[in-house]
PDB file of C-alpha atoms and ligand atoms in Angstrom:
ATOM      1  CA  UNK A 143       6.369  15.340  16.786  1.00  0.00           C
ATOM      2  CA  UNK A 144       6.774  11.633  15.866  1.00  0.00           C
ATOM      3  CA  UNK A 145      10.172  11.229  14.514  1.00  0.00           C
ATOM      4  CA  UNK A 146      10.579   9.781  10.753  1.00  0.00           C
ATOM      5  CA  UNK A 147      12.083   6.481  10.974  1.00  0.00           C
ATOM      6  CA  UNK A 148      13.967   7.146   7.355  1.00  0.00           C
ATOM      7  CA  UNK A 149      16.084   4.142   7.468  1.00  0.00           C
ATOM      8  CA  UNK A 150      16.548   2.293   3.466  1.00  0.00           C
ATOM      9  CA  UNK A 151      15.627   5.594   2.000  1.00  0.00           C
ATOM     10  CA  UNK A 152      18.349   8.499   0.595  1.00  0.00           C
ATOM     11  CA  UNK A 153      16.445  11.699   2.032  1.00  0.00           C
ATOM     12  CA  UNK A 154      19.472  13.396   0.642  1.00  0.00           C
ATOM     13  CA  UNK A 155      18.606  12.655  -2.771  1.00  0.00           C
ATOM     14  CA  UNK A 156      15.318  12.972  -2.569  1.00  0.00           C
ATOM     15  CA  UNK A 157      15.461  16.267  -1.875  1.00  0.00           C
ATOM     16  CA  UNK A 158      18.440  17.085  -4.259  1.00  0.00           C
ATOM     17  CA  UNK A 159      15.620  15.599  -6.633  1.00  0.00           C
ATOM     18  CA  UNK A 160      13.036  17.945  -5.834  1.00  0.00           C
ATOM     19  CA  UNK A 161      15.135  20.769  -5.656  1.00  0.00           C
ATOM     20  CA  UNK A 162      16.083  20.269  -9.398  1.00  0.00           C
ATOM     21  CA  UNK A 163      12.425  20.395 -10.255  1.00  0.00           C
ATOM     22  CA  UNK A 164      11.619  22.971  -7.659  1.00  0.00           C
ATOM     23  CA  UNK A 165       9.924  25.539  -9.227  1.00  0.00           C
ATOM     24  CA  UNK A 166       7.958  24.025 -11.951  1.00  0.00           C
ATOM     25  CA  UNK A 167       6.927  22.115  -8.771  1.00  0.00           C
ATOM     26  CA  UNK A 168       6.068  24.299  -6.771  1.00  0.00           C
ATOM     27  CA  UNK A 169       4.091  26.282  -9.486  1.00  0.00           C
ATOM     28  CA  UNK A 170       2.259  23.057 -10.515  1.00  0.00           C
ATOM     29  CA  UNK A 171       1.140  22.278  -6.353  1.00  0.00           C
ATOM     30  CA  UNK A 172       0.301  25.947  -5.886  1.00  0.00           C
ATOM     31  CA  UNK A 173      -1.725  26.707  -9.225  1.00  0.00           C
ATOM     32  CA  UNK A 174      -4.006  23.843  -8.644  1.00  0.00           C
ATOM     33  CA  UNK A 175      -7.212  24.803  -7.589  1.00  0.00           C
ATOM     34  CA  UNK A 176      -8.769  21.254  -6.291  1.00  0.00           C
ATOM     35  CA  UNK A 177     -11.452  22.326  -8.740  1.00  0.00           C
ATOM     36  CA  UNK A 178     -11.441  18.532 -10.135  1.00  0.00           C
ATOM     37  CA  UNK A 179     -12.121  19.456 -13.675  1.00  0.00           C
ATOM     38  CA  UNK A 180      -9.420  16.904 -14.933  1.00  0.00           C
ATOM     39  CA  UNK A 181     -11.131  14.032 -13.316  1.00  0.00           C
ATOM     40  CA  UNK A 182     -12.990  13.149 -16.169  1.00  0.00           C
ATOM     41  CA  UNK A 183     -10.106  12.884 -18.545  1.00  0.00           C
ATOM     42  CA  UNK A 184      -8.755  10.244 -17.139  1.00  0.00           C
ATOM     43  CA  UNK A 185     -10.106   6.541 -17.889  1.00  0.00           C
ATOM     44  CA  UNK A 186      -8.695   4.682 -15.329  1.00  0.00           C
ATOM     45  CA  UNK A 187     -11.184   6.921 -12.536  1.00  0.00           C
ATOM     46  CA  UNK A 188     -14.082   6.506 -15.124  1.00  0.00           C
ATOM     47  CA  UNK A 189     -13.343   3.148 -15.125  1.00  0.00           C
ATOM     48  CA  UNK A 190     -13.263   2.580 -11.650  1.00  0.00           C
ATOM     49  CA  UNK A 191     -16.719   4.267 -11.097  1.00  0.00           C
ATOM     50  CA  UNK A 192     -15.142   7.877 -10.310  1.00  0.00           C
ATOM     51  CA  UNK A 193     -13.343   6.497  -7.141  1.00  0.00           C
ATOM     52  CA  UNK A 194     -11.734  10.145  -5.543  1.00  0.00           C
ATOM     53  CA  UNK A 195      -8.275   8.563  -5.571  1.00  0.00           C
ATOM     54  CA  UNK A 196      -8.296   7.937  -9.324  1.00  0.00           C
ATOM     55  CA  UNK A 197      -8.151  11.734 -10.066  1.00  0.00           C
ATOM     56  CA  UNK A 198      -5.160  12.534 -11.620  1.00  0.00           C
ATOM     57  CA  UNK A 199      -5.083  15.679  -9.303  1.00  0.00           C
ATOM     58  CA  UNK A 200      -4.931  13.113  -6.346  1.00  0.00           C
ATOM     59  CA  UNK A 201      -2.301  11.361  -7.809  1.00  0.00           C
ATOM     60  CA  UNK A 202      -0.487  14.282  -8.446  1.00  0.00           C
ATOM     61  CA  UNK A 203      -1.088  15.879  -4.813  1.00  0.00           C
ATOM     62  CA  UNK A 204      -0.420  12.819  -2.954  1.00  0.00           C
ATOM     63  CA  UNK A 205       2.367  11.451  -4.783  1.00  0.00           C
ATOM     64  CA  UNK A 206       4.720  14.515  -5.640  1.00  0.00           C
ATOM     65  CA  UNK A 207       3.062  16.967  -3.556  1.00  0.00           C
ATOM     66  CA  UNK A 208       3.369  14.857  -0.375  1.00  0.00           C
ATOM     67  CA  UNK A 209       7.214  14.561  -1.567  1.00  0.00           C
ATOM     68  CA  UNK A 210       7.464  18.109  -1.375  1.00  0.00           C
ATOM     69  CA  UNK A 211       5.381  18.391   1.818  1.00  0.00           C
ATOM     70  CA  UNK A 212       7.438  16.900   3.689  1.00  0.00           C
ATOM     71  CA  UNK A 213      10.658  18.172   2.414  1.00  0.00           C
ATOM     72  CA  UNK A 214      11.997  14.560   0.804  1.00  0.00           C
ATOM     73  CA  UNK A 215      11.918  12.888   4.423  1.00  0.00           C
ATOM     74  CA  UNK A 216       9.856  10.058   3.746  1.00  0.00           C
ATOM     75  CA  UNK A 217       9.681   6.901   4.868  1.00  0.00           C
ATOM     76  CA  UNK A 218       9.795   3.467   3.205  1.00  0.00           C
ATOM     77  CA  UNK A 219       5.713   2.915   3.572  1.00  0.00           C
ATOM     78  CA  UNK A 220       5.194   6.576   2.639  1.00  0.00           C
ATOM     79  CA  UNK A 221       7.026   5.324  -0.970  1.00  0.00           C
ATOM     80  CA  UNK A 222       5.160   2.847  -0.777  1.00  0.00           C
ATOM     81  CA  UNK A 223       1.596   4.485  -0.663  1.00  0.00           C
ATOM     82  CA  UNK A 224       2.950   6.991  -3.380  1.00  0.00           C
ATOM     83  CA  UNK A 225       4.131   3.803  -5.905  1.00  0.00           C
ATOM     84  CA  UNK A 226       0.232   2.819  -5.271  1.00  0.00           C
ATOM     85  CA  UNK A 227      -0.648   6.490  -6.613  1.00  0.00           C
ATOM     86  CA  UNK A 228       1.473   6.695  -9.419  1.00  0.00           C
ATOM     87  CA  UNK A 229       2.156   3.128 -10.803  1.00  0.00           C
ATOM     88  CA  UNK A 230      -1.206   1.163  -9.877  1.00  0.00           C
ATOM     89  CA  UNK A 231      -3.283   4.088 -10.191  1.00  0.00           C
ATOM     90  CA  UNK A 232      -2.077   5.734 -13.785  1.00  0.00           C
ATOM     91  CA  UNK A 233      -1.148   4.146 -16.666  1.00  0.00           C
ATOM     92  CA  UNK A 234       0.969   7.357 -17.821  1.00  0.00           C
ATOM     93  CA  UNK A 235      -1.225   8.016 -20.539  1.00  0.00           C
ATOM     94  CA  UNK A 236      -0.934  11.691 -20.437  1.00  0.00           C
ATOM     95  CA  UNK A 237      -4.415  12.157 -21.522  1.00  0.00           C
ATOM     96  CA  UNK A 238      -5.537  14.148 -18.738  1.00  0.00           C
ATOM     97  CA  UNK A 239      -6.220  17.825 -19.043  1.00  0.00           C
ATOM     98  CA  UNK A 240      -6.124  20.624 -16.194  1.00  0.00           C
ATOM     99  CA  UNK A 241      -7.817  24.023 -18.056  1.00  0.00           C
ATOM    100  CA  UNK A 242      -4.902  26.048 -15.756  1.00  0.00           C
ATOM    101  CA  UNK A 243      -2.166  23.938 -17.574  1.00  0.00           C
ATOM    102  CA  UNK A 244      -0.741  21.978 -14.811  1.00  0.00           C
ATOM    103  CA  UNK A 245       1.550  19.262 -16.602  1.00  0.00           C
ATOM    104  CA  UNK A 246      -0.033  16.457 -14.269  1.00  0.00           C
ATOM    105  CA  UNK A 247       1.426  13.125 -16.201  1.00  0.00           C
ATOM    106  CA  UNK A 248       5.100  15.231 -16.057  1.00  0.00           C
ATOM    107  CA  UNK A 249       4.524  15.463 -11.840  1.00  0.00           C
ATOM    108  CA  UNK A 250       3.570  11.668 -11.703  1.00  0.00           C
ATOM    109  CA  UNK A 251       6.335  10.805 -13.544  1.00  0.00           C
ATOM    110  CA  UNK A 252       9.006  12.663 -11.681  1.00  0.00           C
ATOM    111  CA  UNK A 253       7.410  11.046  -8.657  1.00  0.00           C
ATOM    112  CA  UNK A 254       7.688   7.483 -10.277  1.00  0.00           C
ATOM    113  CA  UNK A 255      11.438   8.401 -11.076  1.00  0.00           C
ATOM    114  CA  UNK A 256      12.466   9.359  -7.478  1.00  0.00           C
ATOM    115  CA  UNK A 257      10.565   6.459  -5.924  1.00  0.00           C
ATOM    116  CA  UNK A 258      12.319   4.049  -8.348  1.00  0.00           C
ATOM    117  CA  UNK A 259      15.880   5.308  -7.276  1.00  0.00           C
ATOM    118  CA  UNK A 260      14.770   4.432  -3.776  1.00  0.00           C
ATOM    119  CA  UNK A 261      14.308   0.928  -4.531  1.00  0.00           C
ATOM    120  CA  UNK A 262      10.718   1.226  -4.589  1.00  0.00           C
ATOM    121  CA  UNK A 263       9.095   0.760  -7.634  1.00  0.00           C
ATOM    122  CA  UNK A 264       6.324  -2.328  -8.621  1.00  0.00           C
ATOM    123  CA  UNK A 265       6.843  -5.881  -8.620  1.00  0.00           C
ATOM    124  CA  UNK A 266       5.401  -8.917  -9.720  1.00  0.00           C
ATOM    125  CA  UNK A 267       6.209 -11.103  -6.867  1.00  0.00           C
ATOM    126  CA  UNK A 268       3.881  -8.569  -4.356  1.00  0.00           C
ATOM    127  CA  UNK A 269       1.458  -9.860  -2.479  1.00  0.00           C
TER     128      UNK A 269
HETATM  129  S1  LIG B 163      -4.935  19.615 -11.653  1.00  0.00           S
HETATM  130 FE1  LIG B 163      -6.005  21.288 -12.717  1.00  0.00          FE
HETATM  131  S2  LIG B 163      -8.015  20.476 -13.246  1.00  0.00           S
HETATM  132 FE2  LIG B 163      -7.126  19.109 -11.733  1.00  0.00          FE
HETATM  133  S3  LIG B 163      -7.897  19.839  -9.745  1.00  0.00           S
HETATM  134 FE3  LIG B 163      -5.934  20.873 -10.088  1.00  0.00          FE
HETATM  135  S4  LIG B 163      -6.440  22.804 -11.123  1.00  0.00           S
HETATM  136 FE4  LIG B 163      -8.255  21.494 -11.263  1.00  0.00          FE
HETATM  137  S1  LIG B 164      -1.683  10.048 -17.101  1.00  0.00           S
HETATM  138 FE1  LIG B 164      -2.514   8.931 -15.350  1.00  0.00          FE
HETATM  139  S2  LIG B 164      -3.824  10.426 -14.344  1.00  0.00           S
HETATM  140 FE2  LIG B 164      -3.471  11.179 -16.407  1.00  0.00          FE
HETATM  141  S3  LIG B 164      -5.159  10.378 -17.643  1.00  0.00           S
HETATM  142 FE3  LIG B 164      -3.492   8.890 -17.820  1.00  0.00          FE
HETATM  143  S4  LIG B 164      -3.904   7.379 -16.215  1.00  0.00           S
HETATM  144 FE4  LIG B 164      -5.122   9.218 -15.728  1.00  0.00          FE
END
């Protein structure tokens, strides 16, 4: 197996991070059922013609999920593709609704939280 080239990120506090949160966590990734019924309660994926990686449960999946996947050892361009899913992707708006209860705007935001304390976090001078 490729080995994680972890360098600029805290993998021990990353995972002290998800351990705090562990079990609504792991609840959250376990009860969701891919069934895409939230999709259409958030805007920003109606307003981008239903693209797949607008649905909050794709943000959700790929952002704290992968986190979790991977047991906090992430690298920098891993953050980076999660910042994409939960900064330019969701507005935080906490208008979407999963029927089992899944607290999707609460997982994006723990995500946003962890990649900000690793530095990584939107800015204005990106290209
Ligand atoms: S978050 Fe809820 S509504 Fe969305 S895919 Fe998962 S179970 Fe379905
Ligand atoms: S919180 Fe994010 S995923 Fe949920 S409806 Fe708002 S923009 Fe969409």
């Amino acid at each position: 197996m490729a080995k994680i080239n972890t360098a600029g990120v805290d993998t021990e506090r990353v995972k002290e991070r998800l351990d705090e949160h562990k079990t609504k966590m792991k609840l959250s990734l376990k009860a969701c059922a891919h069934c895409t019924l939230c999709a259409e309660s958030c805007f920003l994926y109606m307003a981008r013609d239903k693209d797949p990686k607008y649905t909050p449960s794709y943000k959700f999946l790929n952002s704290i999920g992968l986190l979790y996947k991977k047991k906090g050892m992430v690298d920098k361009v891993t953050l980076g593709e999660i910042r994409d899913n939960v900064w330019e992707r969701c507005a935080l708006c906490t208008r979407c609704y999963c029927p089992l209860g899944i607290n999707i705007p609460e997982m994006i935001a723990l995500a946003r939280s962890i990649c900000r304390e690793q530095g990584v976090y939107p800015r204005f001078d990106r290209e």
